[in-house]
PDB file of C-alpha atoms in Angstrom:
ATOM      1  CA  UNK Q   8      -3.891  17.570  -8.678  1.00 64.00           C
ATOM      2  CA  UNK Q   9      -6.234  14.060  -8.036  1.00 66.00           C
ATOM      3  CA  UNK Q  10      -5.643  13.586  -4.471  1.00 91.00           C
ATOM      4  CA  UNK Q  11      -6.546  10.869  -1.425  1.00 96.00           C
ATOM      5  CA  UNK Q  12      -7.399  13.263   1.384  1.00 96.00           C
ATOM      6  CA  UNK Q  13      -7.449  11.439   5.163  1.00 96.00           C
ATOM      7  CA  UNK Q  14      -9.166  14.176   7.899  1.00 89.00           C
ATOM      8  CA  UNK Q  15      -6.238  13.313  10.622  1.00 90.00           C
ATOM      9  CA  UNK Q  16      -2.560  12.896  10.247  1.00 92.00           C
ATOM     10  CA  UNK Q  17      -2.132  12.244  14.538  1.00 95.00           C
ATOM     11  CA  UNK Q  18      -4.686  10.918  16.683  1.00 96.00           C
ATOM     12  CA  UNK Q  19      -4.397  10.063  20.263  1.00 97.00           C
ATOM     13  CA  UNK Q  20      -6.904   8.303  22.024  1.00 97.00           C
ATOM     14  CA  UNK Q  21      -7.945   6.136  24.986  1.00 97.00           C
ATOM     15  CA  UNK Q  22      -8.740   2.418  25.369  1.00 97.00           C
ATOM     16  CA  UNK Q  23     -12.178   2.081  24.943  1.00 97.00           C
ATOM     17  CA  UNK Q  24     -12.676   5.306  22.746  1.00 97.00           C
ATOM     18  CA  UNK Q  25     -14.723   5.122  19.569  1.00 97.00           C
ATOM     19  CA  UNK Q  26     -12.684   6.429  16.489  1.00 97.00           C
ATOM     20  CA  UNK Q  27     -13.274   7.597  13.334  1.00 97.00           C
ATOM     21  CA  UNK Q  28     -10.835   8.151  10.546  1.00 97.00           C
ATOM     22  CA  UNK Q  29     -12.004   9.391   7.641  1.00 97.00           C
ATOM     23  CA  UNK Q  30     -10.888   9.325   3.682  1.00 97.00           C
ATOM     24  CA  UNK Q  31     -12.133  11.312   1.055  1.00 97.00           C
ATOM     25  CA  UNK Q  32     -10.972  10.655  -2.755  1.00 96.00           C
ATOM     26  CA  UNK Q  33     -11.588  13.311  -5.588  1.00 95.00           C
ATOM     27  CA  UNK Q  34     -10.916  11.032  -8.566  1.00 92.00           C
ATOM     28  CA  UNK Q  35     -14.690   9.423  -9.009  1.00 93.00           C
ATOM     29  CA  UNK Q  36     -13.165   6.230  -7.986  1.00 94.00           C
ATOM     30  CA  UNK Q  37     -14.874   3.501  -7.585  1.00 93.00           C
ATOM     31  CA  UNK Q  38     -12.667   1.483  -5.029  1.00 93.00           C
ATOM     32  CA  UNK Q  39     -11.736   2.306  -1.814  1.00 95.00           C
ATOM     33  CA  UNK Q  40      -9.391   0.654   0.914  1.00 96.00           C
ATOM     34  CA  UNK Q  41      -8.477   1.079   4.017  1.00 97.00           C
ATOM     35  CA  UNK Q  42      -4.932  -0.670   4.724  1.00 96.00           C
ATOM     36  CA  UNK Q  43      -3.104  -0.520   8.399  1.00 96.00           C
ATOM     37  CA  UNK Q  44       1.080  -0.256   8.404  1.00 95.00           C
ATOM     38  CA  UNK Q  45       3.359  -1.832  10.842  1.00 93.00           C
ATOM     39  CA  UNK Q  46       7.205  -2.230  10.800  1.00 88.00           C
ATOM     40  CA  UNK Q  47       8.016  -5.415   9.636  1.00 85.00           C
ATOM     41  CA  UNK Q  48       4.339  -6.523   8.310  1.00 88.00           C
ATOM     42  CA  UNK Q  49       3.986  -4.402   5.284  1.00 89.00           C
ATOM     43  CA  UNK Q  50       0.256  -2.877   4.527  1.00 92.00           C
ATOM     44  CA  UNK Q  51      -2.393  -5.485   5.584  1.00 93.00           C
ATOM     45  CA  UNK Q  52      -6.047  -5.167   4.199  1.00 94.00           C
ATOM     46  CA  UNK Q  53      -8.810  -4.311   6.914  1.00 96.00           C
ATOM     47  CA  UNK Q  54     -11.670  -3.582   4.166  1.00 96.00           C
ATOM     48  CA  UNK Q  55     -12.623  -2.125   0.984  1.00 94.00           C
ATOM     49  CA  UNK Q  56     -15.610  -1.458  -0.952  1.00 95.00           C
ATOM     50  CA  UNK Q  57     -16.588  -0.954  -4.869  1.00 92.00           C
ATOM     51  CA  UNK Q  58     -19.362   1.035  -4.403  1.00 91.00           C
ATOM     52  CA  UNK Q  59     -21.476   3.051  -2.256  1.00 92.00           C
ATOM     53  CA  UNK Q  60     -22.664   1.464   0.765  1.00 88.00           C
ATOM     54  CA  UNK Q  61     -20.942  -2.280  -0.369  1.00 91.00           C
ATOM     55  CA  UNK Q  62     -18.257  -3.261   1.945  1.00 94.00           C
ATOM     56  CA  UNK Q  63     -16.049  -6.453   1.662  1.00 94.00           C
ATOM     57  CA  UNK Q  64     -13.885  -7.554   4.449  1.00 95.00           C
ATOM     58  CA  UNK Q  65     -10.203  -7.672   4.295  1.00 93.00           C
ATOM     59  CA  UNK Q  66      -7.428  -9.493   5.565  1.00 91.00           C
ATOM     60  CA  UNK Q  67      -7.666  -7.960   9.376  1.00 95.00           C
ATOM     61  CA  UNK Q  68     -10.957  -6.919   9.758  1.00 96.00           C
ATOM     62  CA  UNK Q  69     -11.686  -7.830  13.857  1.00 96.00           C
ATOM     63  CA  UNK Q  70     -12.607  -4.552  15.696  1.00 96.00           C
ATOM     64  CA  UNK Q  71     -13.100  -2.152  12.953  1.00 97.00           C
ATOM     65  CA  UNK Q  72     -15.934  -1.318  10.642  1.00 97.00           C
ATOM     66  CA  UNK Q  73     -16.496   0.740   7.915  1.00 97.00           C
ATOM     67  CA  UNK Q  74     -19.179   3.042   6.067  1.00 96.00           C
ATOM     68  CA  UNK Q  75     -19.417   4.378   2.854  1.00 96.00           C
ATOM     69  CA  UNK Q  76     -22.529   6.344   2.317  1.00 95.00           C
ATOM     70  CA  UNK Q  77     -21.135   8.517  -1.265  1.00 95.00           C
ATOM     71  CA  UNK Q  78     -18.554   7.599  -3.659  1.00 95.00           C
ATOM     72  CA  UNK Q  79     -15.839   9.951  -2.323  1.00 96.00           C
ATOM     73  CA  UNK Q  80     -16.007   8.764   1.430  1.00 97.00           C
ATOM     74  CA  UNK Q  81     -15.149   6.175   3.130  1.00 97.00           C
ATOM     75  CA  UNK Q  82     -15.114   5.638   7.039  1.00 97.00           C
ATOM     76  CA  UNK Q  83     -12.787   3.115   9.315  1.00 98.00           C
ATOM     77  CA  UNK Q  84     -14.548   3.350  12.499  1.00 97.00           C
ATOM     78  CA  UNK Q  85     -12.963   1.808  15.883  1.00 97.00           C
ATOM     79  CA  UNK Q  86     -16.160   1.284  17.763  1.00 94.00           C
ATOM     80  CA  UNK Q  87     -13.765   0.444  21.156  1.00 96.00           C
ATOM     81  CA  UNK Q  88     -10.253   1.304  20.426  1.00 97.00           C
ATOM     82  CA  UNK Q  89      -7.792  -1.004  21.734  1.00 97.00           C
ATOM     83  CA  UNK Q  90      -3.813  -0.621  22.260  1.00 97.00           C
ATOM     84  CA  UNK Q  91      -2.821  -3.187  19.796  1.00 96.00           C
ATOM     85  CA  UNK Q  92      -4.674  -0.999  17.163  1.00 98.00           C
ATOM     86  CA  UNK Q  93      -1.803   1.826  17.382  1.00 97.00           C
ATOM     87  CA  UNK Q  94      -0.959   1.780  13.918  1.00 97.00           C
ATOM     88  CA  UNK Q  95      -1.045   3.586  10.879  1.00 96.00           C
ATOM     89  CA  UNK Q  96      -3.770   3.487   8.803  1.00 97.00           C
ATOM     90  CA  UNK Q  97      -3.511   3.931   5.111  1.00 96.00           C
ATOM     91  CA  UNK Q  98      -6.387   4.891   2.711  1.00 97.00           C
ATOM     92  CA  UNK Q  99      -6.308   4.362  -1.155  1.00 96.00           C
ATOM     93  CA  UNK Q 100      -8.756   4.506  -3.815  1.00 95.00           C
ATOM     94  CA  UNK Q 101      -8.434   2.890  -7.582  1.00 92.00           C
ATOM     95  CA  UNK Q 102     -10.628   3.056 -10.229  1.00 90.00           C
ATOM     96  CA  UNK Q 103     -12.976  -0.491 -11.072  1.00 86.00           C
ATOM     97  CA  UNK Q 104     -10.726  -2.762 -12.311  1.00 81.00           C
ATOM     98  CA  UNK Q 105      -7.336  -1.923 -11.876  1.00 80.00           C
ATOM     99  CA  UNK Q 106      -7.555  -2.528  -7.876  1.00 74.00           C
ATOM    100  CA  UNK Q 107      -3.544  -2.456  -7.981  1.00 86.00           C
ATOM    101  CA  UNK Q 108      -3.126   0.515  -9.289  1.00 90.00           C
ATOM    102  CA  UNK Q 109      -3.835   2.544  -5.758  1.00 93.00           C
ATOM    103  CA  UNK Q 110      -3.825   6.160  -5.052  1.00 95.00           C
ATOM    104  CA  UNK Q 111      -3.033   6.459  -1.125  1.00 96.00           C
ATOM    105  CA  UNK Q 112      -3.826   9.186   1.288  1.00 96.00           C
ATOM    106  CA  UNK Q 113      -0.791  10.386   3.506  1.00 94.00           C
ATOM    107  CA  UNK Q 114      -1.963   8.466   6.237  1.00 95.00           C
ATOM    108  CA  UNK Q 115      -3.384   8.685   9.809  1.00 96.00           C
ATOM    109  CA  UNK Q 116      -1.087   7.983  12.658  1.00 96.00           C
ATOM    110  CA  UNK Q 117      -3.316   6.456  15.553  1.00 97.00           C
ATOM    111  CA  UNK Q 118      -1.841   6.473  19.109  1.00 97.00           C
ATOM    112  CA  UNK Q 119      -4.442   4.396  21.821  1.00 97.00           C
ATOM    113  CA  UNK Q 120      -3.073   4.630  25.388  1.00 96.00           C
TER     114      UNK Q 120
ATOM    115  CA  UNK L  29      -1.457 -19.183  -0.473  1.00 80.00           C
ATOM    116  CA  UNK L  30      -0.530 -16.221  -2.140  1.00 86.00           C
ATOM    117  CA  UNK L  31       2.408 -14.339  -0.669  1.00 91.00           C
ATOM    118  CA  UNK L  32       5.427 -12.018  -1.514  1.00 94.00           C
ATOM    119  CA  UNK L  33       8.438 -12.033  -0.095  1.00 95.00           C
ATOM    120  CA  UNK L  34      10.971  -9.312   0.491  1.00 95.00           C
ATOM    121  CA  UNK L  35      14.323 -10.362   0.722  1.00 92.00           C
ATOM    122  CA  UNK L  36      15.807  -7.897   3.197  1.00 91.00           C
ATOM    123  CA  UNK L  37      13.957  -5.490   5.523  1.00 93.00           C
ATOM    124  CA  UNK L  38      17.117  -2.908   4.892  1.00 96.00           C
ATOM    125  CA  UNK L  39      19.100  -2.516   2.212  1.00 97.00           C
ATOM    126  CA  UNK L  40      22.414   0.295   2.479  1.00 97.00           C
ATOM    127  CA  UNK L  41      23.828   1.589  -0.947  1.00 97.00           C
ATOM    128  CA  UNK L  42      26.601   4.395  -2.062  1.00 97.00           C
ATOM    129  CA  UNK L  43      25.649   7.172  -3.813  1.00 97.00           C
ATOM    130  CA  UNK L  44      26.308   6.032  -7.628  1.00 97.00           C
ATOM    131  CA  UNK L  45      25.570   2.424  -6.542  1.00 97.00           C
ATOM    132  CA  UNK L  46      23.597  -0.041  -8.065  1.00 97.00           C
ATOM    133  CA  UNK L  47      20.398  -0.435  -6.624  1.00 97.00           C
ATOM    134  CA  UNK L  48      18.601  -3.945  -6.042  1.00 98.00           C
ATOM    135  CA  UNK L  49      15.815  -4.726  -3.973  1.00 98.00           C
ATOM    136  CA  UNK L  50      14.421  -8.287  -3.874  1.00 97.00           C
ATOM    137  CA  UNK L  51      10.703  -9.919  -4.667  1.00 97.00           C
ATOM    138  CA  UNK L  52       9.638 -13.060  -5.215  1.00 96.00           C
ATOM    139  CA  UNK L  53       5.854 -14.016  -5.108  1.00 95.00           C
ATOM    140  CA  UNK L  54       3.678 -17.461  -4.534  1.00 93.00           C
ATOM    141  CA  UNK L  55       1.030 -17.979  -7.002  1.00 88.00           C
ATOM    142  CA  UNK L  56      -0.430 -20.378  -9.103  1.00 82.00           C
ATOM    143  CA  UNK L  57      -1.004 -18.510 -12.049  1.00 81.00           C
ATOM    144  CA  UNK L  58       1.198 -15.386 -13.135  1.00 78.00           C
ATOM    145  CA  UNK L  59      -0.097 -12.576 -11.378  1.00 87.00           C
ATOM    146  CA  UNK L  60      -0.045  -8.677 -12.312  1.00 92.00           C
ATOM    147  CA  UNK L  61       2.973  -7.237  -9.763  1.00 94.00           C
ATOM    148  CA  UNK L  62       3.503  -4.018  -8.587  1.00 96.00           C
ATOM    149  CA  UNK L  63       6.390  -1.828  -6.682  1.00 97.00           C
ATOM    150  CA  UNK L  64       5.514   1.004  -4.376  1.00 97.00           C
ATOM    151  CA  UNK L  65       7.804   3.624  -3.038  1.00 97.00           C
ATOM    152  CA  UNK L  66       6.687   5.186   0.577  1.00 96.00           C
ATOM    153  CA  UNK L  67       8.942   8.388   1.053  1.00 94.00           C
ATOM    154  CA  UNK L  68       9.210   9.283   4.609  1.00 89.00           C
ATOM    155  CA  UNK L  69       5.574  10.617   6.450  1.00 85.00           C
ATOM    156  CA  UNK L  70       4.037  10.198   2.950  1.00 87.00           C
ATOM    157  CA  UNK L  71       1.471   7.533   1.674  1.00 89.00           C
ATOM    158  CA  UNK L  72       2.819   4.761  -0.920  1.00 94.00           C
ATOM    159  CA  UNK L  73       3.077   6.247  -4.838  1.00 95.00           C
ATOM    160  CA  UNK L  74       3.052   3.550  -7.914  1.00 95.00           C
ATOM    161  CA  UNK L  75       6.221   3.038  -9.027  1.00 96.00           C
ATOM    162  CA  UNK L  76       5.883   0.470 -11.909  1.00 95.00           C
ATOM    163  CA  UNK L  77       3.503  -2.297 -12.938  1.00 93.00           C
ATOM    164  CA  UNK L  78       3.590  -5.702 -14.340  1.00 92.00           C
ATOM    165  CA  UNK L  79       0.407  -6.332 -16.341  1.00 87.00           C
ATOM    166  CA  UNK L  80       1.780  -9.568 -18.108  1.00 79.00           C
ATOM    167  CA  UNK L  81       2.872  -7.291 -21.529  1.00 77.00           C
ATOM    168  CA  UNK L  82       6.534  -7.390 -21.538  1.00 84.00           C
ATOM    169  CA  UNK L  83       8.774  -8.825 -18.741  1.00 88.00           C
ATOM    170  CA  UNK L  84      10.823  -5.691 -18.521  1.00 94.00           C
ATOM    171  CA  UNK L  85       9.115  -2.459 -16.889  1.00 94.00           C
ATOM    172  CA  UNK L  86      10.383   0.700 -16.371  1.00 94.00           C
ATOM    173  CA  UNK L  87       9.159   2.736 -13.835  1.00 93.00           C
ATOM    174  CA  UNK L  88       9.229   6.428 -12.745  1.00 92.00           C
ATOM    175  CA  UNK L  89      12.854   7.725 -11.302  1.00 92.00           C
ATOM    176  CA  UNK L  90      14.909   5.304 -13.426  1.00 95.00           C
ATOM    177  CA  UNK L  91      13.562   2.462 -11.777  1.00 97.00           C
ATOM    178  CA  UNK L  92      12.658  -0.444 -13.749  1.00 97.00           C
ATOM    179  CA  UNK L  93      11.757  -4.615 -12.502  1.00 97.00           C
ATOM    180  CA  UNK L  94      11.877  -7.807 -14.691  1.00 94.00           C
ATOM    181  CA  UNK L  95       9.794  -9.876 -14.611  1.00 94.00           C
ATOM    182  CA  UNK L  96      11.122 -14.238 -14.545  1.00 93.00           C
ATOM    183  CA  UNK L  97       8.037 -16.625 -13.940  1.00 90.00           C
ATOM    184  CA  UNK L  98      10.961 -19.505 -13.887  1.00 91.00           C
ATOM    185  CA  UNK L  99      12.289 -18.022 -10.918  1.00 93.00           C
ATOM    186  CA  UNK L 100       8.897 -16.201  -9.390  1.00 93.00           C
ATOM    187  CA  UNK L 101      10.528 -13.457  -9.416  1.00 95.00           C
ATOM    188  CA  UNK L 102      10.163  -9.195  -9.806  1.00 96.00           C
ATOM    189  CA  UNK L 103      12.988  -8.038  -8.433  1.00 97.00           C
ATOM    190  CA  UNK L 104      13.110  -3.701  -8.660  1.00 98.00           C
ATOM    191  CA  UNK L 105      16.720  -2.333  -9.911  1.00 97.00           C
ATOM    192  CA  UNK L 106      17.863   1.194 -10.230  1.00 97.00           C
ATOM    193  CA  UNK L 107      21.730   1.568 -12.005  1.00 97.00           C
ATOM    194  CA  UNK L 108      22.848   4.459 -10.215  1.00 97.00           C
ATOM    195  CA  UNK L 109      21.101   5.395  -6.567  1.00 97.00           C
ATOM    196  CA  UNK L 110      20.321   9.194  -5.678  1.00 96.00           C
ATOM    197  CA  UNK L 111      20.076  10.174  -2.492  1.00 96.00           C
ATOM    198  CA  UNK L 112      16.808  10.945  -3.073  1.00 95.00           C
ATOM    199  CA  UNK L 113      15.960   7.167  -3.555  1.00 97.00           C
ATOM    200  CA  UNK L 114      16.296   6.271   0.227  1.00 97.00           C
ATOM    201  CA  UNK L 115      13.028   5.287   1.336  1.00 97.00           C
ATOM    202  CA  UNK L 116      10.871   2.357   2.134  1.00 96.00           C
ATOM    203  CA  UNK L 117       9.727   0.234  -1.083  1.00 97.00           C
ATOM    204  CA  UNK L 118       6.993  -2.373  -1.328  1.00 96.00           C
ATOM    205  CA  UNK L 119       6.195  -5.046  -3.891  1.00 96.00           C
ATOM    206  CA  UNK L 120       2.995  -6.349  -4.250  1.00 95.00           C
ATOM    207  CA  UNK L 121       0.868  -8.726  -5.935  1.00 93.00           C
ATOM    208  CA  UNK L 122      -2.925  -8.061  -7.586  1.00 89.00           C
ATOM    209  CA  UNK L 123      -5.023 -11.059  -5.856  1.00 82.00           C
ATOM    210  CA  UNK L 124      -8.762 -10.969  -6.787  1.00 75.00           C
ATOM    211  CA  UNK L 125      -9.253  -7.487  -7.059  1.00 72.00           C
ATOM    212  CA  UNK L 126      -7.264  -6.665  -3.768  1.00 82.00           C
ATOM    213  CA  UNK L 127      -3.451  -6.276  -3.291  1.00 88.00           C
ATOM    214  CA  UNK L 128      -1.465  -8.317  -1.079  1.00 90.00           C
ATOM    215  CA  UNK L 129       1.981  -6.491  -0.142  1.00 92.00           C
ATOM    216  CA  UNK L 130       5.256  -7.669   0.775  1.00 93.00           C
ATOM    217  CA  UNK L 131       6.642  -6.297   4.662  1.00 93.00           C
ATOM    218  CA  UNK L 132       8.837  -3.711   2.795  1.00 95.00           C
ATOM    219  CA  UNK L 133      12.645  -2.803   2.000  1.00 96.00           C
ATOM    220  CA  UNK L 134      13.990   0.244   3.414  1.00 96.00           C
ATOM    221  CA  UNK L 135      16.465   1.989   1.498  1.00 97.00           C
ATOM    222  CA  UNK L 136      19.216   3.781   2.893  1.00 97.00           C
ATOM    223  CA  UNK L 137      21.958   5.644   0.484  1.00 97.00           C
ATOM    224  CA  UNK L 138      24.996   6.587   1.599  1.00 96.00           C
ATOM    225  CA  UNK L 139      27.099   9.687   0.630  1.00 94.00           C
TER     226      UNK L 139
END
């Protein structure tokens, strides 16, 4: 079963903590996104990337930053977490060329007190 | 600007009901449209797809959308809703190479 795997469903952290989330795809796909989900705003773009270690900025992109050093992984790092970045974050992955056709992780719930 | 719109953040249905859950986009060319389906502490699963080869899609679950470019519209429409159906659906719109999504339509289906 192809699956979008994200390491942490919860996460509770402190202002000023550095956070990773990380998303790992087994489908050889080429794209990779990183979304965030809040009631009333749909699923707003923070970044994605077509290949290995390319990275385009999304939509949202202010305090976050991403990495993707292989195919299969790809990073949102908060390098200072803030509490207006409680959210959840969504990963998804599509092959090249059919960027709307996503397969998404089961997302990571992010808490920053 | 590109957008989609969601008429409705909730939508209530019976049981048996017809199902109909709003879209219209902004875009000046036809763009390829999509509906997602978020079930509750999932991720979003593909629904259907409009890829500009017929107007009328069917989708997984007895789901289908049709597509009118006169009235920028995609609206998503199920004949007879399941119980199983309530949960939050989003359309979205394929916008150079990236999606942009609409802010979502919860289902809710009564007994």
């Amino acid at each position: 079963d192809v699956k979008v795997t994200q390491s942490s469903r919860y996460l509770v952290k402190r202002t000023g903590e550095k956070v990773f989330l990380e998303c790992v795809q087994d489908m050889d796909h080429e794209n990779m996104f990183w979304y965030r989900q809040d009631p009333g705003l749909g699923l707003r773009l923070i970044y994605f990337s077509y290949d290995v270690k390319m990275k385009e900025k999304g939509d949202i992109p202010e305090g976050y930053s991403v990495s993707r050093e292989k195919k299969e992984r790809f990073s949102l790092i908060l390098e200072s977490a803030s509490t207006n970045q409680t959210s959840m974050y969504l990963c998804a992955s599509s092959l090249l060329g059919k960027a709307g056709e996503l397969f998404f992780g089961e997302g990571s719930r992010l808490t920053v007190l | 600007a590109q957008s989609v719109t969601q008429l409705g953040s909730h939508v209530s249905v019976s049981e048996g009901a017809l199902v109909l859950l709003r879209c219209n986009y902004s875009s000046s060319v036809p763009p390829y449209l999509f509906w997602y389906v978020q079930y509750p502490n999932q991720g979003l699963q593909l629904l259907l797809k409009y890829t500009s080869a017929a107007t009328l899609v069917k989708g997984i679950n007895g789901f289908e959308a049709e597509f009118k470019k006169s009235e920028t519209s995609f609206h998503l429409t199920k004949p007879s809703a399941h119980m199983s159906d309530a949960a939050e659906y989003f359309c979205a719109m394929d916008s150079s190479y990236k999606l942009i999504f609409g802010s979502g339509t919860r289902l809710l289906v009564r007994p």
